[in-house]
């Protein structure tokens, strides 16, 4: 690894040790990879994907065979009735917002069971009284319980579920300290809320979760899943976009919310995105496996360097995120600089903390990525506040990402924060 770089020998030695401790974990990851690669390839074959699906439409996009075939491919991969895969979703937040506005009507209740949702959704729901076009502005009610919290009560959940129309579950840890929700555990909760109310709609924020396990939430009772194409299922190749997948009648509601009532899925030109979306999901299982290996390695490596980390190296996880507690502002800055300077794009740039809209402290982001903000690529970010956690994710290539981790350690060493 030092043929082209000049890392401190102790750092390189430690990383190699950590790597050799992870062979069993890597075998588990490869087994999931093999399963998911077969699942994806079988869907390509069954859906007779061909060169003709790479051609593209403009304007209204009527009869776009590639776009429609991608929806059907996703439905097979995600084991569900229908899908809406579109580059027109500007982000994961947009896809989730589209789904929520598609499903909920005035006086309906949305119930989150994994506590407060991901930051960008707070204003979509209107949790902090944001009015301008939020669900709250349309008199949609919101309630939450947190199955991870110590004082969580099953009786309270049962009671609240009876009154809710949509139950919201976030699979990934997002920017919180909790673990991701594994498919096995998620199934227990879905069964539980459905026992309270049979026709409740279960919507899963699947961001960062696709292909981390063999099954997806739609295989274990979720009615809809939503995600971003610049995360796992885009495989680092899709330029932009998102997807919603699940029950056919619900997808129709979501498609009317994305385009216009009655236009639904029939419109929306694909420009030149069909091939990239297809190539992206073809690669996705292998890219996700790289990202989970990076997560496992980072978790063990930075733990050995003296920092507390999330337990990706030991335990099954259901997302690709590693949390590293760098203990100080200097630690967070050095770590993010190291990741940025070890990236393929914009390696010469130095990330600085800035006031991002919607956050209560400054945020620093390292993302030397081919696609702007694509966190399936090696990237790290964290708020500049106690306890000084950084969230690391991605890595299109395991071997290149290792260099990124070594560089982060080298920058910590330069600041005398390790050894
Ligand atoms: C990324 C993410 C989202 C959506 O975020 P965007 O940046 O809008 O794509 C939502 N929920 C979780 C858990 C996420 O990780």
Short mmCIF file of C-alpha atoms and ligand atoms in Angstrom, two decimals:
data_model
loop_
_atom_site.label_atom_id
_atom_site.label_comp_id
_atom_site.label_asym_id
_atom_site.label_seq_id
_atom_site.Cartn_x
_atom_site.Cartn_y
_atom_site.Cartn_z
CA UNK A 1 0.00 0.00 0.00
CA UNK A 2 3.02 2.25 0.40
CA UNK A 3 4.16 1.94 -3.23
CA UNK A 4 2.59 5.23 -4.09
CA UNK A 5 1.90 6.74 -0.67
CA UNK A 6 4.00 7.48 2.34
CA UNK A 7 1.96 6.30 5.30
CA UNK A 8 3.50 5.75 8.73
CA UNK A 9 4.49 2.06 8.99
CA UNK A 10 2.57 1.58 12.25
CA UNK A 11 -0.64 2.65 10.56
CA UNK A 12 -0.19 0.29 7.63
CA UNK A 13 0.72 -2.61 9.92
CA UNK A 14 -2.32 -2.05 12.11
CA UNK A 15 -4.67 -1.87 9.12
CA UNK A 16 -3.30 -5.16 7.78
CA UNK A 17 -3.79 -6.78 11.19
CA UNK A 18 -7.36 -5.56 11.36
CA UNK A 19 -8.01 -6.84 7.86
CA UNK A 20 -6.74 -10.31 8.70
CA UNK A 21 -9.07 -10.39 11.72
CA UNK A 22 -12.03 -9.80 9.48
CA UNK A 23 -11.83 -12.73 7.07
CA UNK A 24 -14.82 -14.47 8.63
CA UNK A 25 -16.88 -11.30 8.54
CA UNK A 26 -15.87 -10.76 4.90
CA UNK A 27 -16.97 -14.31 4.06
CA UNK A 28 -20.41 -13.52 5.48
CA UNK A 29 -20.56 -10.32 3.44
CA UNK A 30 -19.54 -12.24 0.29
CA UNK A 31 -22.26 -14.79 0.87
CA UNK A 32 -24.88 -12.03 0.90
CA UNK A 33 -23.20 -10.53 -2.17
CA UNK A 34 -23.45 -13.82 -4.04
CA UNK A 35 -27.12 -14.17 -3.15
CA UNK A 36 -27.99 -10.60 -4.16
CA UNK A 37 -25.95 -10.73 -7.38
CA UNK A 38 -27.87 -13.85 -8.43
CA UNK A 39 -31.15 -12.22 -7.51
CA UNK A 40 -30.33 -9.16 -9.61
CA UNK A 41 -29.03 -11.12 -12.60
CA UNK A 42 -32.09 -13.38 -12.58
CA UNK A 43 -34.29 -10.29 -12.70
CA UNK A 44 -32.33 -8.93 -15.70
CA UNK A 45 -32.81 -12.25 -17.50
CA UNK A 46 -36.49 -12.68 -16.58
CA UNK A 47 -37.23 -9.11 -17.66
CA UNK A 48 -35.37 -9.63 -20.96
CA UNK A 49 -33.35 -6.45 -20.56
CA UNK A 50 -31.87 -5.59 -23.95
CA UNK A 51 -30.01 -2.82 -25.77
CA UNK A 52 -33.36 -1.38 -26.85
CA UNK A 53 -34.00 -0.44 -23.21
CA UNK A 54 -30.98 1.87 -23.23
CA UNK A 55 -32.52 4.20 -25.82
CA UNK A 56 -34.16 7.23 -24.35
CA UNK A 57 -37.21 9.41 -24.63
CA UNK A 58 -37.67 13.17 -24.49
CA UNK A 59 -40.68 15.43 -23.89
CA UNK A 60 -43.60 13.65 -22.24
CA UNK A 61 -41.83 10.31 -22.35
CA UNK A 62 -44.87 8.29 -23.48
CA UNK A 63 -44.14 4.61 -24.13
CA UNK A 64 -40.63 4.72 -22.74
CA UNK A 65 -39.95 0.98 -22.81
CA UNK A 66 -36.70 1.27 -20.90
CA UNK A 67 -38.26 3.24 -18.06
CA UNK A 68 -41.19 0.84 -17.76
CA UNK A 69 -38.90 -2.18 -17.86
CA UNK A 70 -36.75 -0.71 -15.09
CA UNK A 71 -39.87 -0.44 -12.91
CA UNK A 72 -40.61 -4.08 -13.55
CA UNK A 73 -37.00 -5.10 -12.89
CA UNK A 74 -36.99 -3.28 -9.54
CA UNK A 75 -40.31 -4.94 -8.64
CA UNK A 76 -38.78 -8.39 -9.12
CA UNK A 77 -35.58 -7.52 -7.23
CA UNK A 78 -37.53 -6.00 -4.35
CA UNK A 79 -40.09 -8.78 -4.35
CA UNK A 80 -43.13 -6.55 -4.78
CA UNK A 81 -45.96 -5.67 -7.16
CA UNK A 82 -44.85 -2.38 -8.67
CA UNK A 83 -42.16 0.30 -8.59
CA UNK A 84 -41.56 3.89 -9.51
CA UNK A 85 -37.88 4.37 -10.38
CA UNK A 86 -37.21 7.86 -11.67
CA UNK A 87 -34.26 10.19 -12.21
CA UNK A 88 -36.89 12.91 -11.67
CA UNK A 89 -36.70 12.37 -7.92
CA UNK A 90 -34.19 15.02 -6.93
CA UNK A 91 -33.11 13.14 -3.79
CA UNK A 92 -34.11 10.53 -1.25
CA UNK A 93 -35.98 13.20 0.69
CA UNK A 94 -38.02 14.03 -2.41
CA UNK A 95 -38.91 10.38 -2.96
CA UNK A 96 -39.98 9.95 0.69
CA UNK A 97 -41.91 13.22 0.60
CA UNK A 98 -43.66 12.14 -2.61
CA UNK A 99 -44.68 8.86 -0.96
CA UNK A 100 -45.98 10.58 2.18
CA UNK A 101 -48.01 13.13 0.21
CA UNK A 102 -49.28 10.30 -2.00
CA UNK A 103 -50.58 8.27 0.95
CA UNK A 104 -51.79 10.77 3.54
CA UNK A 105 -54.93 12.94 3.56
CA UNK A 106 -56.16 15.61 6.02
CA UNK A 107 -56.70 14.22 9.55
CA UNK A 108 -54.78 11.01 8.77
CA UNK A 109 -52.01 10.18 11.21
CA UNK A 110 -48.43 9.33 10.32
CA UNK A 111 -46.76 7.33 13.10
CA UNK A 112 -42.99 6.94 13.21
CA UNK A 113 -41.88 4.02 15.38
CA UNK A 114 -38.14 4.65 15.07
CA UNK A 115 -38.21 8.01 16.81
CA UNK A 116 -37.53 11.28 15.08
CA UNK A 117 -37.02 10.72 11.34
CA UNK A 118 -33.95 11.74 9.35
CA UNK A 119 -33.23 15.50 9.65
CA UNK A 120 -34.40 16.52 6.18
CA UNK A 121 -37.85 15.00 6.81
CA UNK A 122 -38.68 17.14 9.83
CA UNK A 123 -39.87 20.05 7.68
CA UNK A 124 -41.60 17.71 5.23
CA UNK A 125 -43.73 16.46 8.12
CA UNK A 126 -43.88 19.85 9.85
CA UNK A 127 -42.47 18.54 13.13
CA UNK A 128 -40.91 21.88 14.11
CA UNK A 129 -44.00 23.74 12.93
CA UNK A 130 -42.67 24.34 9.44
CA UNK A 131 -45.85 25.32 7.61
CA UNK A 132 -45.05 26.19 4.05
CA UNK A 133 -46.37 23.12 2.24
CA UNK A 134 -45.55 20.57 4.95
CA UNK A 135 -47.86 17.64 5.77
CA UNK A 136 -48.89 19.59 8.86
CA UNK A 137 -49.92 22.48 6.60
CA UNK A 138 -52.36 20.00 5.01
CA UNK A 139 -53.68 18.92 8.42
CA UNK A 140 -51.91 15.58 8.41
CA UNK A 141 -51.19 14.56 12.00
CA UNK A 142 -47.89 13.18 13.21
CA UNK A 143 -46.99 11.01 16.18
CA UNK A 144 -43.94 9.01 17.16
CA UNK A 145 -42.63 6.33 19.47
CA UNK A 146 -39.08 5.06 19.60
CA UNK A 147 -38.66 1.30 19.78
CA UNK A 148 -34.97 1.87 20.63
CA UNK A 149 -35.69 4.03 23.66
CA UNK A 150 -35.52 2.72 27.23
CA UNK A 151 -38.97 3.94 28.19
CA UNK A 152 -40.65 2.58 25.08
CA UNK A 153 -43.96 0.83 25.81
CA UNK A 154 -45.57 -1.76 23.55
CA UNK A 155 -49.00 -0.85 24.89
CA UNK A 156 -48.54 2.76 23.87
CA UNK A 157 -47.47 1.64 20.39
CA UNK A 158 -50.50 -0.65 20.04
CA UNK A 159 -52.77 2.19 21.02
CA UNK A 160 -51.17 4.68 18.64
CA UNK A 161 -51.03 2.19 15.76
CA UNK A 162 -54.79 1.69 15.99
CA UNK A 163 -55.23 5.38 15.17
CA UNK A 164 -52.55 5.67 12.45
CA UNK A 165 -52.93 5.32 8.72
CA UNK A 166 -49.22 5.02 7.90
CA UNK A 167 -46.46 3.58 10.06
CA UNK A 168 -43.01 4.92 9.27
CA UNK A 169 -39.86 2.89 9.90
CA UNK A 170 -36.30 4.06 9.28
CA UNK A 171 -34.02 1.11 8.56
CA UNK A 172 -30.67 2.88 8.76
CA UNK A 173 -29.25 4.58 11.83
CA UNK A 174 -29.06 7.83 9.83
CA UNK A 175 -27.29 10.46 11.93
CA UNK A 176 -28.27 8.93 15.24
CA UNK A 177 -26.38 6.72 17.64
CA UNK A 178 -28.74 3.77 17.50
CA UNK A 179 -28.06 0.59 15.54
CA UNK A 180 -29.62 -0.03 12.17
CA UNK A 181 -32.78 -2.11 12.18
CA UNK A 182 -32.07 -5.62 10.87
CA UNK A 183 -34.62 -7.30 8.64
CA UNK A 184 -35.38 -9.93 11.32
CA UNK A 185 -36.14 -7.31 13.95
CA UNK A 186 -38.05 -5.16 11.50
CA UNK A 187 -40.30 -8.12 10.69
CA UNK A 188 -41.27 -8.46 14.35
CA UNK A 189 -42.30 -4.81 14.49
CA UNK A 190 -44.20 -4.94 11.22
CA UNK A 191 -46.11 -8.02 12.44
CA UNK A 192 -46.78 -6.22 15.70
CA UNK A 193 -48.26 -3.04 14.19
CA UNK A 194 -50.28 -5.09 11.71
CA UNK A 195 -51.72 -7.08 14.60
CA UNK A 196 -52.99 -3.77 15.99
CA UNK A 197 -54.50 -2.71 12.69
CA UNK A 198 -54.63 -5.02 9.70
CA UNK A 199 -54.85 -2.39 6.97
CA UNK A 200 -52.18 -0.08 8.34
CA UNK A 201 -49.69 0.97 5.66
CA UNK A 202 -46.06 0.29 6.55
CA UNK A 203 -43.62 2.61 4.80
CA UNK A 204 -39.88 1.95 5.22
CA UNK A 205 -37.18 4.55 4.64
CA UNK A 206 -34.78 2.07 3.02
CA UNK A 207 -31.93 4.56 2.44
CA UNK A 208 -28.50 2.92 2.91
CA UNK A 209 -30.14 -0.48 3.47
CA UNK A 210 -30.50 -1.99 -0.03
CA UNK A 211 -28.53 -5.23 -0.55
CA UNK A 212 -26.97 -5.14 2.90
CA UNK A 213 -28.99 -8.27 3.74
CA UNK A 214 -30.54 -10.97 1.58
CA UNK A 215 -34.10 -9.80 2.10
CA UNK A 216 -35.56 -6.33 1.70
CA UNK A 217 -38.39 -4.91 3.86
CA UNK A 218 -40.93 -5.60 1.07
CA UNK A 219 -40.23 -9.34 1.50
CA UNK A 220 -41.22 -9.27 5.16
CA UNK A 221 -44.43 -7.26 5.11
CA UNK A 222 -43.54 -3.63 4.35
CA UNK A 223 -46.07 -2.10 1.95
CA UNK A 224 -43.72 0.49 0.49
CA UNK A 225 -39.97 1.09 0.53
CA UNK A 226 -38.24 4.26 -0.57
CA UNK A 227 -34.62 5.06 -1.35
CA UNK A 228 -32.11 7.19 -3.20
CA UNK A 229 -30.27 6.26 -6.40
CA UNK A 230 -27.13 8.10 -5.30
CA UNK A 231 -26.91 5.62 -2.46
CA UNK A 232 -26.92 1.80 -2.60
CA UNK A 233 -29.19 0.85 -5.53
CA UNK A 234 -27.57 3.31 -7.96
CA UNK A 235 -24.27 1.43 -7.57
CA UNK A 236 -22.31 4.68 -7.91
CA UNK A 237 -23.37 4.86 -11.56
CA UNK A 238 -26.86 6.41 -11.58
CA UNK A 239 -26.43 10.19 -11.81
CA UNK A 240 -29.42 11.12 -9.66
CA UNK A 241 -32.89 9.87 -8.74
CA UNK A 242 -34.86 7.75 -6.32
CA UNK A 243 -37.32 4.90 -6.17
CA UNK A 244 -40.51 3.83 -4.44
CA UNK A 245 -41.44 0.14 -4.53
CA UNK A 246 -44.29 -1.90 -3.08
CA UNK A 247 -48.04 -2.49 -3.43
CA UNK A 248 -49.51 -1.57 -6.82
CA UNK A 249 -52.37 0.62 -5.56
CA UNK A 250 -49.98 2.57 -3.33
CA UNK A 251 -47.47 3.06 -6.15
CA UNK A 252 -50.30 4.53 -8.21
CA UNK A 253 -51.03 7.07 -5.46
CA UNK A 254 -47.33 7.93 -5.25
CA UNK A 255 -47.01 8.30 -9.03
CA UNK A 256 -49.95 10.73 -9.06
CA UNK A 257 -48.19 12.66 -6.34
CA UNK A 258 -44.91 12.70 -8.33
CA UNK A 259 -46.40 13.81 -11.67
CA UNK A 260 -50.11 14.72 -11.66
CA UNK A 261 -53.35 12.88 -10.87
CA UNK A 262 -54.11 10.48 -13.75
CA UNK A 263 -50.76 11.13 -15.48
CA UNK A 264 -49.10 8.91 -12.91
CA UNK A 265 -46.45 6.56 -14.25
CA UNK A 266 -47.29 7.09 -17.92
CA UNK A 267 -45.15 10.20 -18.33
CA UNK A 268 -41.65 11.30 -17.45
CA UNK A 269 -38.97 11.09 -20.12
CA UNK A 270 -35.86 9.16 -19.25
CA UNK A 271 -33.31 11.39 -21.06
CA UNK A 272 -30.13 9.33 -21.05
CA UNK A 273 -30.59 7.75 -17.62
CA UNK A 274 -31.97 4.27 -18.39
CA UNK A 275 -28.62 2.62 -19.07
CA UNK A 276 -27.04 4.22 -16.01
CA UNK A 277 -29.89 3.14 -13.75
CA UNK A 278 -29.65 -0.42 -15.13
CA UNK A 279 -25.86 -0.63 -14.95
CA UNK A 280 -26.08 0.87 -11.47
CA UNK A 281 -28.41 -1.73 -10.02
CA UNK A 282 -26.43 -4.48 -11.77
CA UNK A 283 -23.31 -3.36 -9.87
CA UNK A 284 -25.13 -2.40 -6.67
CA UNK A 285 -24.75 -5.70 -4.72
CA UNK A 286 -20.99 -5.67 -5.27
CA UNK A 287 -20.60 -1.97 -4.51
CA UNK A 288 -22.66 -2.38 -1.34
CA UNK A 289 -20.50 -5.36 -0.30
CA UNK A 290 -17.39 -3.16 -0.72
CA UNK A 291 -19.01 -0.47 1.38
CA UNK A 292 -19.89 -2.93 4.18
CA UNK A 293 -16.32 -4.26 4.17
CA UNK A 294 -15.02 -0.70 4.46
CA UNK A 295 -17.46 -0.16 7.33
CA UNK A 296 -16.27 -3.30 9.12
CA UNK A 297 -12.61 -2.43 8.60
CA UNK A 298 -13.04 1.22 9.62
CA UNK A 299 -14.90 0.20 12.74
CA UNK A 300 -12.12 -2.14 13.89
CA UNK A 301 -9.19 0.02 12.71
CA UNK A 302 -10.29 3.23 14.41
CA UNK A 303 -11.27 1.29 17.53
CA UNK A 304 -7.69 -0.02 17.72
CA UNK A 305 -6.47 3.53 17.23
CA UNK A 306 -8.31 4.47 20.41
CA UNK A 307 -11.71 5.70 19.29
CA UNK A 308 -15.11 4.30 20.08
CA UNK A 309 -16.88 3.08 16.95
CA UNK A 310 -20.14 1.42 15.99
CA UNK A 311 -19.93 -2.33 15.91
CA UNK A 312 -19.94 -3.10 12.19
CA UNK A 313 -16.91 -5.35 12.54
CA UNK A 314 -18.67 -7.71 14.93
CA UNK A 315 -22.37 -7.56 14.46
CA UNK A 316 -24.75 -7.89 11.56
CA UNK A 317 -25.84 -4.50 10.44
CA UNK A 318 -28.52 -3.40 8.06
CA UNK A 319 -26.87 -0.26 6.67
CA UNK A 320 -23.47 0.87 5.40
CA UNK A 321 -22.70 3.54 8.02
CA UNK A 322 -19.90 3.53 10.59
CA UNK A 323 -19.97 5.97 13.47
CA UNK A 324 -16.56 6.98 14.82
CA UNK A 325 -16.24 9.05 17.98
CA UNK A 326 -13.23 11.31 17.38
CA UNK A 327 -13.55 12.97 20.80
CA UNK A 328 -12.61 16.51 19.69
CA UNK A 329 -13.17 19.13 17.02
CA UNK A 330 -9.54 18.67 15.92
CA UNK A 331 -10.19 14.96 15.51
CA UNK A 332 -13.24 15.49 13.32
CA UNK A 333 -11.43 18.04 11.13
CA UNK A 334 -8.30 15.88 10.70
CA UNK A 335 -10.33 12.77 9.90
CA UNK A 336 -12.45 14.50 7.26
CA UNK A 337 -9.42 16.18 5.69
CA UNK A 338 -7.72 12.81 5.45
CA UNK A 339 -10.72 11.21 3.74
CA UNK A 340 -11.04 14.13 1.31
CA UNK A 341 -7.33 14.15 0.42
CA UNK A 342 -7.49 10.41 -0.18
CA UNK A 343 -10.41 10.67 -2.63
CA UNK A 344 -10.32 10.32 -6.43
CA UNK A 345 -12.08 13.64 -7.10
CA UNK A 346 -11.25 17.03 -5.52
CA UNK A 347 -8.49 15.45 -3.46
CA UNK A 348 -6.75 18.83 -3.30
CA UNK A 349 -9.71 20.51 -1.57
CA UNK A 350 -9.86 20.99 2.19
CA UNK A 351 -13.31 20.53 3.72
CA UNK A 352 -14.36 23.19 6.22
CA UNK A 353 -17.28 23.26 8.69
CA UNK A 354 -20.25 25.36 7.51
CA UNK A 355 -23.76 26.33 8.61
CA UNK A 356 -26.01 23.99 6.68
CA UNK A 357 -29.71 24.84 6.49
CA UNK A 358 -31.75 22.71 8.86
CA UNK A 359 -28.93 21.85 11.29
CA UNK A 360 -28.31 23.37 14.71
CA UNK A 361 -24.51 23.26 14.52
CA UNK A 362 -21.84 23.53 11.87
CA UNK A 363 -21.33 20.47 9.69
CA UNK A 364 -18.18 19.27 7.96
CA UNK A 365 -18.38 17.00 4.92
CA UNK A 366 -15.70 15.14 3.06
CA UNK A 367 -16.95 13.90 -0.28
CA UNK A 368 -14.44 13.59 -3.08
CA UNK A 369 -17.06 11.92 -5.21
CA UNK A 370 -17.82 11.49 -8.91
CA UNK A 371 -21.49 12.28 -8.28
CA UNK A 372 -22.18 15.32 -6.11
CA UNK A 373 -23.07 14.23 -2.57
CA UNK A 374 -23.15 10.53 -3.46
CA UNK A 375 -22.68 8.80 -0.15
CA UNK A 376 -22.33 5.33 -1.67
CA UNK A 377 -18.91 6.72 -2.54
CA UNK A 378 -16.39 7.03 0.31
CA UNK A 379 -17.52 10.04 2.31
CA UNK A 380 -17.55 11.29 5.87
CA UNK A 381 -19.47 13.95 7.66
CA UNK A 382 -20.22 15.11 11.13
CA UNK A 383 -21.61 17.97 13.19
CA UNK A 384 -19.04 20.09 15.03
CA UNK A 385 -20.46 19.43 18.48
CA UNK A 386 -20.25 16.96 21.36
CA UNK A 387 -19.66 14.04 21.24
CA UNK A 388 -17.72 14.71 18.01
CA UNK A 389 -18.97 11.77 16.01
CA UNK A 390 -18.20 11.32 12.35
CA UNK A 391 -20.41 9.23 10.07
CA UNK A 392 -18.44 7.35 7.45
CA UNK A 393 -20.03 5.61 4.53
CA UNK A 394 -19.39 4.09 1.19
CA UNK A 395 -16.53 3.08 -0.92
CA UNK A 396 -17.15 2.06 -4.54
CA UNK A 397 -13.94 0.08 -4.36
CA UNK A 398 -12.81 -1.65 -1.17
CA UNK A 399 -9.13 -1.41 -2.10
CA UNK A 400 -9.17 2.30 -2.95
CA UNK A 401 -11.22 3.05 0.15
CA UNK A 402 -8.57 1.41 2.34
CA UNK A 403 -6.18 4.12 1.15
CA UNK A 404 -8.78 6.68 2.24
CA UNK A 405 -8.86 5.15 5.74
CA UNK A 406 -5.06 5.12 5.97
CA UNK A 407 -5.00 8.76 4.92
CA UNK A 408 -7.52 9.67 7.63
CA UNK A 409 -5.30 7.94 10.20
CA UNK A 410 -2.22 9.69 8.82
CA UNK A 411 -3.93 13.07 9.32
CA UNK A 412 -4.86 12.13 12.89
CA UNK A 413 -1.21 11.23 13.48
CA UNK A 414 -0.05 14.57 12.06
CA UNK A 415 -2.22 16.26 14.73
CA UNK A 416 -0.81 13.97 17.45
CA UNK A 417 -4.23 12.45 18.08
CA UNK A 418 -3.12 8.81 17.79
CA UNK A 419 -0.20 6.66 19.13
C1 LIG B 1 -29.96 9.85 2.83
C2 LIG B 1 -31.12 9.55 3.66
C3 LIG B 1 -32.37 10.12 3.39
C4 LIG B 1 -32.61 11.05 2.24
O1 LIG B 1 -31.64 12.00 2.12
P1 LIG B 1 -31.30 12.73 0.75
O2 LIG B 1 -30.01 13.38 1.08
O3 LIG B 1 -32.39 13.66 0.49
O4 LIG B 1 -31.17 11.70 -0.32
C5 LIG B 1 -33.42 9.78 4.22
N1 LIG B 1 -33.27 8.92 5.23
C6 LIG B 1 -32.08 8.34 5.51
C7 LIG B 1 -31.97 7.39 6.65
C8 LIG B 1 -30.97 8.63 4.73
O5 LIG B 1 -29.82 8.05 4.99
#
